[in-house]
Each structure stands twice: as C-alpha cells, then as structure tokens.
C-alpha cells in the first residue's frame, strides 16, 4: 500500500456562502489542501469568491464539479435541502465528502447516507467545527482521562440575534427548506458540544416558540434533558438576544468547566477549569501538560480531517456524530409538538420531516 502521508488533497467547494470560511481554512493549510474548483449557481458570487481565493476552475453545475477527476474531496456548503442528494451523488462519484450541518432533515435520510457510505470508496465528514479550540479540547482531554469523575449537571445557552434581513435568503425560515429553526440551525453546535463532552442523551422534554421573527420555524426553545449517565442538562436557545453569547457550564464530581462566551467560537480559550480539590487540580495539571495547541474552528477541523484522510484513521466528525445530533433534534421537536417527554434512541420513521 502506498503511503499517503504528506499528500495534498484536492478540493471542490460547492456553495459560496459559508463556503468562504471553508476556503479560508484551506488557504491556511496549503501543505494539506488545495481548492481546485468552485461551484455555485449564483454567477456573481462564484466570480467574487473565485477571484478572492484565486480558484480558476468554476462551474454552475454540481454534476460538472463531480466530473473533475483531479478533485479528491467535494465540500458541500449549499442550503440544507440539497445536502443528502449532493452527498449521495458525490459518494457515487467516488469522492471523499465534507458536508455542512445539518447533514439531513430526518433520521431516515441520515440512515440512507450511512448505508451509502458503507459501500462507497469515500467517507463523509459532517461539519461540527465548534469542537475545535483549545478550551473545549482541554476539557475533552480531562474528561477522557477519567479525571472529571461523575457528570452532575450542564447548562447550555445559545443566545444569538437574527433580524428580518437574515431571512431575506429564501431557504431560511421555511420548514420545507430549512427543516427547523434555532434548534437545528444554530444551537446544534452547542448541543453537539454537550454530547461531545458529557455523552449521549437519554430523554428530553422541550418547549419551542416563534417569537423573534415572523418565520415558520422556531426561534426560541428550552429543554430539560437527562443524559445516559443520569446527569441533568438544561438547554436554552434564542435568536432574540441583543448580546450574543454561547456558553456551556458543565459540573462534574471533580471539576467544573465554564466555556468562553464567544458566540461563534465557544470552544476557544479561555475556559474556566475549576477543580474540586488539590488532588483534582494536580491531576488536571498533569493532563494539561500534554496539551498541544489546537487551531480553532474550521482550521482545527480540517487539520484533523487531513490526519484522518492520510492515515485512514477515524474522522474527527463522523456520520454517527451527525446521526446523534439529528436524533437529539428529532426528540426535541417530537417532545415540543406533543407535550411529552421523549426517550432516546429514536428509530427512523421513514418520514422526511422531524415531527
Ligand atoms: N458550520 C457553520 O458554522 C455554519 C455557518 C453558516 C451556515 N452553515 C450551513 O451551511 C449551509 C449553507 O448556509 P449559507 O449561510 O452559506 O447559505 P447561503 O444561502 O448564503 O449560501 C449557499 C450557497 O449555495 C448556492 N447554491 C444553492 N443551490 C445550489 C446548487 N444547486 N448548486 C450550487 N450552488 C448552489 C447558493 O447560490 C449560495 O451561494 C447551511 O446548511 C447552513 O446551515 C453552517
């Protein structure tokens, strides 16, 4: 087998909105990735972003992009309703696939992607870039090394602000094209951090409301959660906060963690790491002595992705992570719709929508 260590992977990005942030990350990693082509149906955006990032090969057709043999990775940054179809097509074309959140609008669709990946040459890396930052990675190491002890309770806040301008983009705010609101599109990141650090969810009771903008999807939500470990968590998410923050507070037996409150990078330092005793403090110091700098956000995620591609090791974010996230959102929507607690795991119902 030929070693792929050190290889530069070639990328085609489709969708030039958040796609710009992916391009910035790839540009900071020139020894790992080279973006060779861009695709967008919006000609002006395609031209602007292509010029900004000096990507010469451009197309308005996703099928053309898939036909470019020199491209290893298709990076999907299109609106949510296109993610599953484009991911399945890219896998069929033999490509590696990166796909923005949410990967799908139902568990049934995620399961179709999981089945397709099982028989494909490439793999799918869903995006959860908030996992990358020094604060969250230090907390993760302390927990994984068994130093934190029994999880007690977490509070997770996503307090962002969205005005009518945000909803001028046609796919946003509509059930048929966005699939959900603050729980699916925005708080999905912080809720992924909760399960990343405290493990799977066992049960939820949620309430949702649309109060901030006149849209079809929810823009305020709260939930009371029981984790599989027995720990309790409370989630609060709104798009009507004049000061934007994201914040996680996680209380364990031997340590309490409090994230930074940077709304779009809560995983970055500084995190407060508060030990319960001198002994816990000493064990935490030992763990953190081994900590190596982790780039934040997309750059951190893509750096870890490169390692996984070149070694064939586990992807930094997997389809099973995306499924866990969509399963939690499904449980939250079902609970809010029916006014009952919903237990996980949830079986795929085959329906296209969450509720
Ligand atoms: N990870 C994050 O932090 C983050 C942040 C923002 C958005 N997102 C996600 O990224 C996705 C895109 O969001 P956005 O804000 O960039 O949306 P956007 O509407 O600004 O950009 C999407 C782009 O896709 C293009 N497009 C649409 N259909 C296409 C097609 N068939 N072929 C090629 N191009 C097509 C559009 O012209 C547009 O330029 C969403 O799923 C969103 O939830 C993730």
mmCIF file of C-alpha atoms and ligand atoms in Angstrom:
data_model
loop_
_atom_site.group_PDB
_atom_site.id
_atom_site.type_symbol
_atom_site.label_atom_id
_atom_site.label_comp_id
_atom_site.label_asym_id
_atom_site.label_seq_id
_atom_site.Cartn_x
_atom_site.Cartn_y
_atom_site.Cartn_z
ATOM 1 C CA UNK A 1 0.000 0.000 0.000
ATOM 2 C CA UNK A 2 1.368 3.435 -0.890
ATOM 3 C CA UNK A 3 1.680 5.855 1.970
ATOM 4 C CA UNK A 4 -0.455 8.979 1.640
ATOM 5 C CA UNK A 5 1.358 10.813 4.466
ATOM 6 C CA UNK A 6 2.098 14.390 3.486
ATOM 7 C CA UNK A 7 -0.249 14.283 0.495
ATOM 8 C CA UNK A 8 -2.031 17.457 -0.556
ATOM 9 C CA UNK A 9 -5.735 16.669 -1.021
ATOM 10 C CA UNK A 10 -7.602 18.494 -3.768
ATOM 11 C CA UNK A 11 -10.987 20.041 -3.003
ATOM 12 C CA UNK A 12 -14.019 21.284 -4.903
ATOM 13 C CA UNK A 13 -16.274 23.545 -2.839
ATOM 14 C CA UNK A 14 -19.968 23.871 -3.710
ATOM 15 C CA UNK A 15 -21.834 26.856 -2.235
ATOM 16 C CA UNK A 16 -20.082 30.198 -1.762
ATOM 17 C CA UNK A 17 -21.793 31.448 1.428
ATOM 18 C CA UNK A 18 -20.241 29.715 4.456
ATOM 19 C CA UNK A 19 -18.085 28.059 1.791
ATOM 20 C CA UNK A 20 -15.917 31.188 2.099
ATOM 21 C CA UNK A 21 -14.980 30.213 5.665
ATOM 22 C CA UNK A 22 -14.030 26.713 4.460
ATOM 23 C CA UNK A 23 -11.888 28.315 1.749
ATOM 24 C CA UNK A 24 -10.148 30.484 4.353
ATOM 25 C CA UNK A 25 -9.315 27.384 6.402
ATOM 26 C CA UNK A 26 -7.961 25.520 3.365
ATOM 27 C CA UNK A 27 -5.894 28.580 2.442
ATOM 28 C CA UNK A 28 -4.260 28.485 5.873
ATOM 29 C CA UNK A 29 -3.333 24.824 5.287
ATOM 30 C CA UNK A 30 -1.529 24.908 1.917
ATOM 31 C CA UNK A 31 0.566 21.815 2.683
ATOM 32 C CA UNK A 32 -2.629 19.809 3.289
ATOM 33 C CA UNK A 33 -5.338 21.001 0.897
ATOM 34 C CA UNK A 34 -5.603 22.722 -2.455
ATOM 35 C CA UNK A 35 -9.003 24.033 -3.585
ATOM 36 C CA UNK A 36 -9.048 23.339 -7.323
ATOM 37 C CA UNK A 37 -12.657 24.178 -8.233
ATOM 38 C CA UNK A 38 -15.689 26.148 -7.081
ATOM 39 C CA UNK A 39 -19.361 25.639 -7.850
ATOM 40 C CA UNK A 40 -22.345 27.936 -7.272
ATOM 41 C CA UNK A 41 -25.490 28.651 -9.240
ATOM 42 C CA UNK A 42 -25.109 32.343 -8.391
ATOM 43 C CA UNK A 43 -22.743 33.610 -11.061
ATOM 44 C CA UNK A 44 -21.803 36.806 -9.231
ATOM 45 C CA UNK A 45 -20.940 35.020 -6.010
ATOM 46 C CA UNK A 46 -18.979 32.432 -7.960
ATOM 47 C CA UNK A 47 -16.954 35.158 -9.662
ATOM 48 C CA UNK A 48 -16.359 37.174 -6.462
ATOM 49 C CA UNK A 49 -15.323 34.214 -4.327
ATOM 50 C CA UNK A 50 -13.325 32.627 -7.147
ATOM 51 C CA UNK A 51 -11.376 35.872 -7.597
ATOM 52 C CA UNK A 52 -10.925 36.383 -3.834
ATOM 53 C CA UNK A 53 -9.435 32.915 -3.368
ATOM 54 C CA UNK A 54 -7.785 32.629 -6.807
ATOM 55 C CA UNK A 55 -9.685 29.495 -7.785
ATOM 56 C CA UNK A 56 -9.607 29.434 -11.579
ATOM 57 C CA UNK A 57 -11.866 26.479 -12.308
ATOM 58 C CA UNK A 58 -15.506 27.456 -11.750
ATOM 59 C CA UNK A 59 -18.825 25.908 -12.695
ATOM 60 C CA UNK A 60 -22.513 26.450 -12.086
ATOM 61 C CA UNK A 61 -23.192 22.719 -12.411
ATOM 62 C CA UNK A 62 -22.711 20.303 -9.495
ATOM 63 C CA UNK A 63 -22.584 17.396 -11.985
ATOM 64 C CA UNK A 64 -19.686 19.091 -13.795
ATOM 65 C CA UNK A 65 -17.886 19.504 -10.468
ATOM 66 C CA UNK A 66 -18.266 15.775 -9.780
ATOM 67 C CA UNK A 67 -16.758 15.063 -13.198
ATOM 68 C CA UNK A 68 -13.491 16.882 -12.407
ATOM 69 C CA UNK A 69 -11.165 13.886 -11.993
ATOM 70 C CA UNK A 70 -8.422 15.877 -10.272
ATOM 71 C CA UNK A 71 -10.684 16.546 -7.256
ATOM 72 C CA UNK A 72 -10.500 14.202 -4.249
ATOM 73 C CA UNK A 73 -12.952 15.947 -1.896
ATOM 74 C CA UNK A 74 -16.339 17.532 -2.556
ATOM 75 C CA UNK A 75 -17.072 20.083 0.189
ATOM 76 C CA UNK A 76 -20.836 20.767 0.314
ATOM 77 C CA UNK A 77 -21.852 24.217 1.596
ATOM 78 C CA UNK A 78 -25.243 24.515 -0.087
ATOM 79 C CA UNK A 79 -28.624 25.036 1.648
ATOM 80 C CA UNK A 80 -29.788 22.132 3.859
ATOM 81 C CA UNK A 81 -32.349 20.619 1.478
ATOM 82 C CA UNK A 82 -29.559 19.794 -1.012
ATOM 83 C CA UNK A 83 -27.184 18.094 1.412
ATOM 84 C CA UNK A 84 -28.396 14.494 1.215
ATOM 85 C CA UNK A 85 -28.791 14.340 -2.574
ATOM 86 C CA UNK A 86 -25.418 16.005 -3.186
ATOM 87 C CA UNK A 87 -23.673 13.812 -0.598
ATOM 88 C CA UNK A 88 -25.100 10.630 -2.173
ATOM 89 C CA UNK A 89 -24.061 11.790 -5.666
ATOM 90 C CA UNK A 90 -20.551 12.688 -4.525
ATOM 91 C CA UNK A 91 -20.139 9.278 -2.835
ATOM 92 C CA UNK A 92 -21.345 7.573 -6.046
ATOM 93 C CA UNK A 93 -18.736 9.553 -7.976
ATOM 94 C CA UNK A 94 -16.048 8.026 -5.736
ATOM 95 C CA UNK A 95 -15.255 11.232 -3.852
ATOM 96 C CA UNK A 96 -14.473 11.975 -0.231
ATOM 97 C CA UNK A 97 -17.246 14.235 1.098
ATOM 98 C CA UNK A 98 -17.419 17.090 3.585
ATOM 99 C CA UNK A 99 -20.941 18.335 4.299
ATOM 100 C CA UNK A 100 -22.200 21.319 6.262
ATOM 101 C CA UNK A 101 -24.718 20.964 9.064
ATOM 102 C CA UNK A 102 -27.410 19.868 9.210
ATOM 103 C CA UNK A 103 -26.462 16.853 7.128
ATOM 104 C CA UNK A 104 -30.121 15.845 6.759
ATOM 105 C CA UNK A 105 -33.655 16.774 7.736
ATOM 106 C CA UNK A 106 -34.607 13.370 9.108
ATOM 107 C CA UNK A 107 -33.123 10.248 10.656
ATOM 108 C CA UNK A 108 -34.344 8.290 7.613
ATOM 109 C CA UNK A 109 -32.186 10.444 5.350
ATOM 110 C CA UNK A 110 -29.142 10.154 7.617
ATOM 111 C CA UNK A 111 -29.575 6.383 7.539
ATOM 112 C CA UNK A 112 -29.586 6.465 3.719
ATOM 113 C CA UNK A 113 -26.272 8.306 3.781
ATOM 114 C CA UNK A 114 -24.822 5.865 6.340
ATOM 115 C CA UNK A 115 -25.839 2.930 4.089
ATOM 116 C CA UNK A 116 -24.325 4.609 1.022
ATOM 117 C CA UNK A 117 -21.039 5.356 2.795
ATOM 118 C CA UNK A 118 -20.724 1.701 3.835
ATOM 119 C CA UNK A 119 -20.324 0.619 0.203
ATOM 120 C CA UNK A 120 -18.525 3.705 -1.139
ATOM 121 C CA UNK A 121 -14.832 4.366 -1.696
ATOM 122 C CA UNK A 122 -15.002 7.704 0.120
ATOM 123 C CA UNK A 123 -16.208 8.731 3.560
ATOM 124 C CA UNK A 124 -18.432 11.583 4.739
ATOM 125 C CA UNK A 125 -17.255 14.141 7.273
ATOM 126 C CA UNK A 126 -20.143 16.235 8.599
ATOM 127 C CA UNK A 127 -19.191 19.683 9.884
ATOM 128 C CA UNK A 128 -19.036 20.426 13.620
ATOM 129 C CA UNK A 129 -16.169 22.903 13.747
ATOM 130 C CA UNK A 130 -17.056 24.242 17.224
ATOM 131 C CA UNK A 131 -15.346 21.154 18.672
ATOM 132 C CA UNK A 132 -12.019 22.702 17.676
ATOM 133 C CA UNK A 133 -10.479 25.239 20.021
ATOM 134 C CA UNK A 134 -8.123 24.959 22.978
ATOM 135 C CA UNK A 135 -10.732 25.362 25.722
ATOM 136 C CA UNK A 136 -13.047 22.572 24.631
ATOM 137 C CA UNK A 137 -10.158 20.286 23.698
ATOM 138 C CA UNK A 138 -8.581 20.697 27.151
ATOM 139 C CA UNK A 139 -11.921 19.863 28.787
ATOM 140 C CA UNK A 140 -12.284 16.837 26.492
ATOM 141 C CA UNK A 141 -8.827 15.525 27.481
ATOM 142 C CA UNK A 142 -9.558 15.953 31.202
ATOM 143 C CA UNK A 143 -12.857 14.071 30.832
ATOM 144 C CA UNK A 144 -11.436 11.337 28.578
ATOM 145 C CA UNK A 145 -8.531 10.726 31.008
ATOM 146 C CA UNK A 146 -11.113 9.979 33.726
ATOM 147 C CA UNK A 147 -10.137 12.976 35.857
ATOM 148 C CA UNK A 148 -13.522 14.760 35.830
ATOM 149 C CA UNK A 149 -15.447 11.945 37.516
ATOM 150 C CA UNK A 150 -19.214 11.613 37.630
ATOM 151 C CA UNK A 151 -21.111 14.145 35.481
ATOM 152 C CA UNK A 152 -23.695 16.060 37.544
ATOM 153 C CA UNK A 153 -25.318 18.844 35.544
ATOM 154 C CA UNK A 154 -24.868 21.048 32.469
ATOM 155 C CA UNK A 155 -26.394 24.309 31.299
ATOM 156 C CA UNK A 156 -26.110 25.159 27.620
ATOM 157 C CA UNK A 157 -27.053 28.588 26.306
ATOM 158 C CA UNK A 158 -27.230 29.709 22.689
ATOM 159 C CA UNK A 159 -28.340 33.349 22.703
ATOM 160 C CA UNK A 160 -27.896 34.773 19.209
ATOM 161 C CA UNK A 161 -29.574 37.538 17.216
ATOM 162 C CA UNK A 162 -31.235 37.271 13.812
ATOM 163 C CA UNK A 163 -33.120 40.147 12.168
ATOM 164 C CA UNK A 164 -35.521 40.107 9.186
ATOM 165 C CA UNK A 165 -32.519 40.683 6.890
ATOM 166 C CA UNK A 166 -31.214 37.214 7.725
ATOM 167 C CA UNK A 167 -34.451 35.703 6.429
ATOM 168 C CA UNK A 168 -34.215 37.506 3.086
ATOM 169 C CA UNK A 169 -32.250 34.447 1.939
ATOM 170 C CA UNK A 170 -35.101 32.376 0.546
ATOM 171 C CA UNK A 171 -34.344 28.983 2.103
ATOM 172 C CA UNK A 172 -34.166 30.330 5.678
ATOM 173 C CA UNK A 173 -37.166 30.435 7.977
ATOM 174 C CA UNK A 174 -39.180 27.908 5.945
ATOM 175 C CA UNK A 175 -39.864 24.366 7.098
ATOM 176 C CA UNK A 176 -39.603 22.917 3.591
ATOM 177 C CA UNK A 177 -36.111 24.280 3.019
ATOM 178 C CA UNK A 178 -34.534 24.882 6.451
ATOM 179 C CA UNK A 179 -36.285 21.898 8.153
ATOM 180 C CA UNK A 180 -36.116 23.581 11.571
ATOM 181 C CA UNK A 181 -35.098 26.752 13.380
ATOM 182 C CA UNK A 182 -32.833 27.628 16.266
ATOM 183 C CA UNK A 183 -32.554 24.010 17.496
ATOM 184 C CA UNK A 184 -31.488 22.662 14.103
ATOM 185 C CA UNK A 185 -29.594 25.536 12.524
ATOM 186 C CA UNK A 186 -27.931 27.416 15.379
ATOM 187 C CA UNK A 187 -27.920 25.642 18.769
ATOM 188 C CA UNK A 188 -26.976 22.379 17.012
ATOM 189 C CA UNK A 189 -23.319 23.348 17.596
ATOM 190 C CA UNK A 190 -23.552 23.905 21.361
ATOM 191 C CA UNK A 191 -25.729 20.815 21.751
ATOM 192 C CA UNK A 192 -23.110 18.805 19.876
ATOM 193 C CA UNK A 193 -20.533 20.126 22.357
ATOM 194 C CA UNK A 194 -22.741 18.926 25.219
ATOM 195 C CA UNK A 195 -22.812 15.331 23.921
ATOM 196 C CA UNK A 196 -19.143 15.542 22.838
ATOM 197 C CA UNK A 197 -18.226 16.274 26.474
ATOM 198 C CA UNK A 198 -20.978 14.612 28.544
ATOM 199 C CA UNK A 199 -22.023 11.689 26.358
ATOM 200 C CA UNK A 200 -25.351 10.606 24.882
ATOM 201 C CA UNK A 201 -28.808 11.895 25.807
ATOM 202 C CA UNK A 202 -31.424 9.546 27.293
ATOM 203 C CA UNK A 203 -34.547 11.702 27.495
ATOM 204 C CA UNK A 204 -35.800 15.224 26.702
ATOM 205 C CA UNK A 205 -38.733 17.473 27.444
ATOM 206 C CA UNK A 206 -38.754 20.536 25.182
ATOM 207 C CA UNK A 207 -40.820 23.626 24.511
ATOM 208 C CA UNK A 208 -40.395 25.745 21.376
ATOM 209 C CA UNK A 209 -41.845 29.040 20.229
ATOM 210 C CA UNK A 210 -41.549 31.512 17.344
ATOM 211 C CA UNK A 211 -41.344 34.962 18.899
ATOM 212 C CA UNK A 212 -38.491 36.926 17.332
ATOM 213 C CA UNK A 213 -39.235 36.929 13.592
ATOM 214 C CA UNK A 214 -42.358 36.040 11.574
ATOM 215 C CA UNK A 215 -40.987 32.729 10.268
ATOM 216 C CA UNK A 216 -42.303 29.155 10.033
ATOM 217 C CA UNK A 217 -39.561 27.671 12.213
ATOM 218 C CA UNK A 218 -38.963 28.055 15.959
ATOM 219 C CA UNK A 219 -36.633 30.809 17.139
ATOM 220 C CA UNK A 220 -36.843 30.219 20.912
ATOM 221 C CA UNK A 221 -36.501 26.863 22.682
ATOM 222 C CA UNK A 222 -35.864 25.393 26.106
ATOM 223 C CA UNK A 223 -35.395 21.787 27.119
ATOM 224 C CA UNK A 224 -34.897 19.685 30.200
ATOM 225 C CA UNK A 225 -32.584 16.786 29.431
ATOM 226 C CA UNK A 226 -31.468 13.587 31.164
ATOM 227 C CA UNK A 227 -28.150 12.212 29.911
ATOM 228 C CA UNK A 228 -27.492 8.460 29.648
ATOM 229 C CA UNK A 229 -25.121 8.841 32.601
ATOM 230 C CA UNK A 230 -28.013 10.185 34.709
ATOM 231 C CA UNK A 231 -26.648 13.732 34.640
ATOM 232 C CA UNK A 232 -29.150 16.528 34.055
ATOM 233 C CA UNK A 233 -28.890 19.305 31.481
ATOM 234 C CA UNK A 234 -30.848 22.381 30.618
ATOM 235 C CA UNK A 235 -30.799 23.887 27.127
ATOM 236 C CA UNK A 236 -31.860 27.439 26.254
ATOM 237 C CA UNK A 237 -31.718 28.811 22.733
ATOM 238 C CA UNK A 238 -32.970 32.042 21.208
ATOM 239 C CA UNK A 239 -32.361 34.226 18.171
ATOM 240 C CA UNK A 240 -33.591 37.290 20.054
ATOM 241 C CA UNK A 241 -30.656 38.161 22.309
ATOM 242 C CA UNK A 242 -29.224 41.680 21.965
ATOM 243 C CA UNK A 243 -25.898 40.455 23.355
ATOM 244 C CA UNK A 244 -24.858 37.290 21.526
ATOM 245 C CA UNK A 245 -23.296 34.509 23.576
ATOM 246 C CA UNK A 246 -22.828 30.761 23.522
ATOM 247 C CA UNK A 247 -21.989 29.233 26.887
ATOM 248 C CA UNK A 248 -21.659 25.785 28.403
ATOM 249 C CA UNK A 249 -21.284 25.163 32.115
ATOM 250 C CA UNK A 250 -20.542 21.546 32.982
ATOM 251 C CA UNK A 251 -20.390 20.356 36.578
ATOM 252 C CA UNK A 252 -18.578 17.081 37.236
ATOM 253 C CA UNK A 253 -17.629 15.437 40.533
ATOM 254 C CA UNK A 254 -14.008 16.633 40.442
ATOM 255 C CA UNK A 255 -14.173 19.703 38.201
ATOM 256 C CA UNK A 256 -16.492 22.371 36.861
ATOM 257 C CA UNK A 257 -15.931 23.717 33.351
ATOM 258 C CA UNK A 258 -17.250 27.008 32.048
ATOM 259 C CA UNK A 259 -16.709 27.779 28.376
ATOM 260 C CA UNK A 260 -15.864 31.134 26.891
ATOM 261 C CA UNK A 261 -18.970 33.027 25.814
ATOM 262 C CA UNK A 262 -17.775 33.888 22.297
ATOM 263 C CA UNK A 263 -20.989 33.231 20.343
ATOM 264 C CA UNK A 264 -19.362 31.632 17.292
ATOM 265 C CA UNK A 265 -16.322 30.020 18.906
ATOM 266 C CA UNK A 266 -17.240 28.916 22.445
ATOM 267 C CA UNK A 267 -14.605 26.173 22.207
ATOM 268 C CA UNK A 268 -11.776 28.722 22.212
ATOM 269 C CA UNK A 269 -9.786 29.662 25.305
ATOM 270 C CA UNK A 270 -10.330 30.903 27.909
ATOM 271 C CA UNK A 271 -12.323 28.134 29.594
ATOM 272 C CA UNK A 272 -12.584 28.198 33.368
ATOM 273 C CA UNK A 273 -11.468 24.839 34.708
ATOM 274 C CA UNK A 274 -12.275 24.776 38.421
ATOM 275 C CA UNK A 275 -11.032 21.727 40.350
ATOM 276 C CA UNK A 276 -12.929 20.374 43.366
ATOM 277 C CA UNK A 277 -9.776 19.628 45.387
ATOM 278 C CA UNK A 278 -5.991 19.983 45.397
ATOM 279 C CA UNK A 279 -5.706 16.394 44.263
ATOM 280 C CA UNK A 280 -8.009 17.055 41.294
ATOM 281 C CA UNK A 281 -6.013 20.214 40.499
ATOM 282 C CA UNK A 282 -2.782 18.205 40.388
ATOM 283 C CA UNK A 283 -4.299 15.571 38.086
ATOM 284 C CA UNK A 284 -5.655 18.296 35.783
ATOM 285 C CA UNK A 285 -2.214 19.950 35.658
ATOM 286 C CA UNK A 286 -0.709 16.611 34.594
ATOM 287 C CA UNK A 287 -3.265 16.177 31.805
ATOM 288 C CA UNK A 288 -2.842 19.743 30.564
ATOM 289 C CA UNK A 289 0.954 19.406 30.498
ATOM 290 C CA UNK A 290 0.410 17.176 27.454
ATOM 291 C CA UNK A 291 -1.952 19.605 25.720
ATOM 292 C CA UNK A 292 -0.810 20.756 22.297
ATOM 293 C CA UNK A 293 -2.243 23.832 20.576
ATOM 294 C CA UNK A 294 -5.407 23.099 18.564
ATOM 295 C CA UNK A 295 -6.397 25.616 15.886
ATOM 296 C CA UNK A 296 -9.902 26.976 16.293
ATOM 297 C CA UNK A 297 -12.961 26.210 14.166
ATOM 298 C CA UNK A 298 -12.670 25.128 10.542
ATOM 299 C CA UNK A 299 -8.859 25.237 10.588
ATOM 300 C CA UNK A 300 -8.739 22.815 13.530
ATOM 301 C CA UNK A 301 -11.357 20.553 11.983
ATOM 302 C CA UNK A 302 -9.648 20.467 8.582
ATOM 303 C CA UNK A 303 -6.247 19.803 10.187
ATOM 304 C CA UNK A 304 -7.708 16.774 11.985
ATOM 305 C CA UNK A 305 -9.525 15.763 8.774
ATOM 306 C CA UNK A 306 -6.206 15.734 6.896
ATOM 307 C CA UNK A 307 -4.718 13.395 9.502
ATOM 308 C CA UNK A 308 -7.710 11.056 9.199
ATOM 309 C CA UNK A 309 -7.501 11.041 5.404
ATOM 310 C CA UNK A 310 -3.784 10.412 5.265
ATOM 311 C CA UNK A 311 -3.716 7.724 7.953
ATOM 312 C CA UNK A 312 -7.105 6.151 7.197
ATOM 313 C CA UNK A 313 -7.944 6.745 10.873
ATOM 314 C CA UNK A 314 -11.285 7.778 12.352
ATOM 315 C CA UNK A 315 -12.772 11.010 11.016
ATOM 316 C CA UNK A 316 -12.841 13.878 13.545
ATOM 317 C CA UNK A 317 -16.595 14.117 12.985
ATOM 318 C CA UNK A 318 -18.411 11.035 11.722
ATOM 319 C CA UNK A 319 -21.821 10.166 10.347
ATOM 320 C CA UNK A 320 -22.586 8.616 13.689
ATOM 321 C CA UNK A 321 -21.969 12.031 15.318
ATOM 322 C CA UNK A 322 -24.326 13.656 12.789
ATOM 323 C CA UNK A 323 -26.914 10.960 13.469
ATOM 324 C CA UNK A 324 -26.664 11.543 17.221
ATOM 325 C CA UNK A 325 -27.212 15.250 16.642
ATOM 326 C CA UNK A 326 -30.223 14.756 14.348
ATOM 327 C CA UNK A 327 -31.637 12.199 16.771
ATOM 328 C CA UNK A 328 -31.478 14.780 19.578
ATOM 329 C CA UNK A 329 -33.152 17.427 17.383
ATOM 330 C CA UNK A 330 -35.844 14.895 16.397
ATOM 331 C CA UNK A 331 -36.508 14.104 20.067
ATOM 332 C CA UNK A 332 -36.683 17.820 20.933
ATOM 333 C CA UNK A 333 -39.172 18.542 18.125
ATOM 334 C CA UNK A 334 -41.305 15.494 18.930
ATOM 335 C CA UNK A 335 -41.399 16.470 22.601
ATOM 336 C CA UNK A 336 -42.341 20.087 21.861
ATOM 337 C CA UNK A 337 -45.010 19.052 19.344
ATOM 338 C CA UNK A 338 -46.674 16.504 21.625
ATOM 339 C CA UNK A 339 -46.047 17.995 25.071
ATOM 340 C CA UNK A 340 -44.448 14.801 26.351
ATOM 341 C CA UNK A 341 -41.004 13.600 27.367
ATOM 342 C CA UNK A 342 -39.294 11.668 24.561
ATOM 343 C CA UNK A 343 -36.808 8.891 25.254
ATOM 344 C CA UNK A 344 -33.842 8.089 23.025
ATOM 345 C CA UNK A 345 -32.824 6.130 20.989
ATOM 346 C CA UNK A 346 -35.399 7.028 18.355
ATOM 347 C CA UNK A 347 -35.980 4.708 15.447
ATOM 348 C CA UNK A 348 -36.041 6.181 11.958
ATOM 349 C CA UNK A 349 -39.682 6.547 10.949
ATOM 350 C CA UNK A 350 -39.013 6.934 7.253
ATOM 351 C CA UNK A 351 -40.719 10.319 7.310
ATOM 352 C CA UNK A 352 -38.976 13.237 5.642
ATOM 353 C CA UNK A 353 -39.596 15.789 8.392
ATOM 354 C CA UNK A 354 -38.801 15.733 12.101
ATOM 355 C CA UNK A 355 -42.291 15.727 13.559
HETATM 356 N N1 LIG B 1 -20.880 25.486 10.349
HETATM 357 C C1 LIG B 1 -21.330 26.714 10.498
HETATM 358 O O1 LIG B 1 -20.958 27.436 11.428
HETATM 359 C C2 LIG B 1 -22.300 27.266 9.500
HETATM 360 C C3 LIG B 1 -22.497 28.647 9.384
HETATM 361 C C4 LIG B 1 -23.382 29.126 8.414
HETATM 362 C C5 LIG B 1 -24.075 28.239 7.623
HETATM 363 N N2 LIG B 1 -23.909 26.895 7.791
HETATM 364 C C6 LIG B 1 -24.666 25.939 6.977
HETATM 365 O O2 LIG B 1 -24.141 25.970 5.649
HETATM 366 C C7 LIG B 1 -25.201 25.789 4.707
HETATM 367 C C8 LIG B 1 -25.224 26.990 3.761
HETATM 368 O O3 LIG B 1 -25.520 28.144 4.515
HETATM 369 P P1 LIG B 1 -25.137 29.616 3.983
HETATM 370 O O4 LIG B 1 -25.414 30.524 5.114
HETATM 371 O O5 LIG B 1 -23.795 29.606 3.374
HETATM 372 O O6 LIG B 1 -26.258 29.794 2.842
HETATM 373 P P2 LIG B 1 -26.201 30.777 1.605
HETATM 374 O O7 LIG B 1 -27.566 30.755 1.032
HETATM 375 O O8 LIG B 1 -25.587 32.069 1.987
HETATM 376 O O9 LIG B 1 -25.157 30.068 0.603
HETATM 377 C C9 LIG B 1 -25.474 28.901 -0.087
HETATM 378 C C10 LIG B 1 -24.901 28.999 -1.500
HETATM 379 O O10 LIG B 1 -25.238 27.801 -2.203
HETATM 380 C C11 LIG B 1 -25.555 28.166 -3.539
HETATM 381 N N3 LIG B 1 -26.384 27.122 -4.140
HETATM 382 C C12 LIG B 1 -27.696 26.878 -3.933
HETATM 383 N N4 LIG B 1 -28.095 25.821 -4.674
HETATM 384 C C13 LIG B 1 -27.014 25.390 -5.357
HETATM 385 C C14 LIG B 1 -26.789 24.332 -6.276
HETATM 386 N N5 LIG B 1 -27.785 23.504 -6.651
HETATM 387 N N6 LIG B 1 -25.558 24.184 -6.789
HETATM 388 C C15 LIG B 1 -24.554 25.020 -6.449
HETATM 389 N N7 LIG B 1 -24.707 26.033 -5.570
HETATM 390 C C16 LIG B 1 -25.920 26.212 -5.039
HETATM 391 C C17 LIG B 1 -26.279 29.489 -3.406
HETATM 392 O O11 LIG B 1 -26.296 30.221 -4.621
HETATM 393 C C18 LIG B 1 -25.483 30.162 -2.310
HETATM 394 O O12 LIG B 1 -24.429 30.962 -2.817
HETATM 395 C C19 LIG B 1 -26.469 25.627 5.539
HETATM 396 O O13 LIG B 1 -26.737 24.267 5.704
HETATM 397 C C20 LIG B 1 -26.132 26.272 6.865
HETATM 398 O O14 LIG B 1 -26.851 25.737 7.954
HETATM 399 C C21 LIG B 1 -23.034 26.413 8.693
#
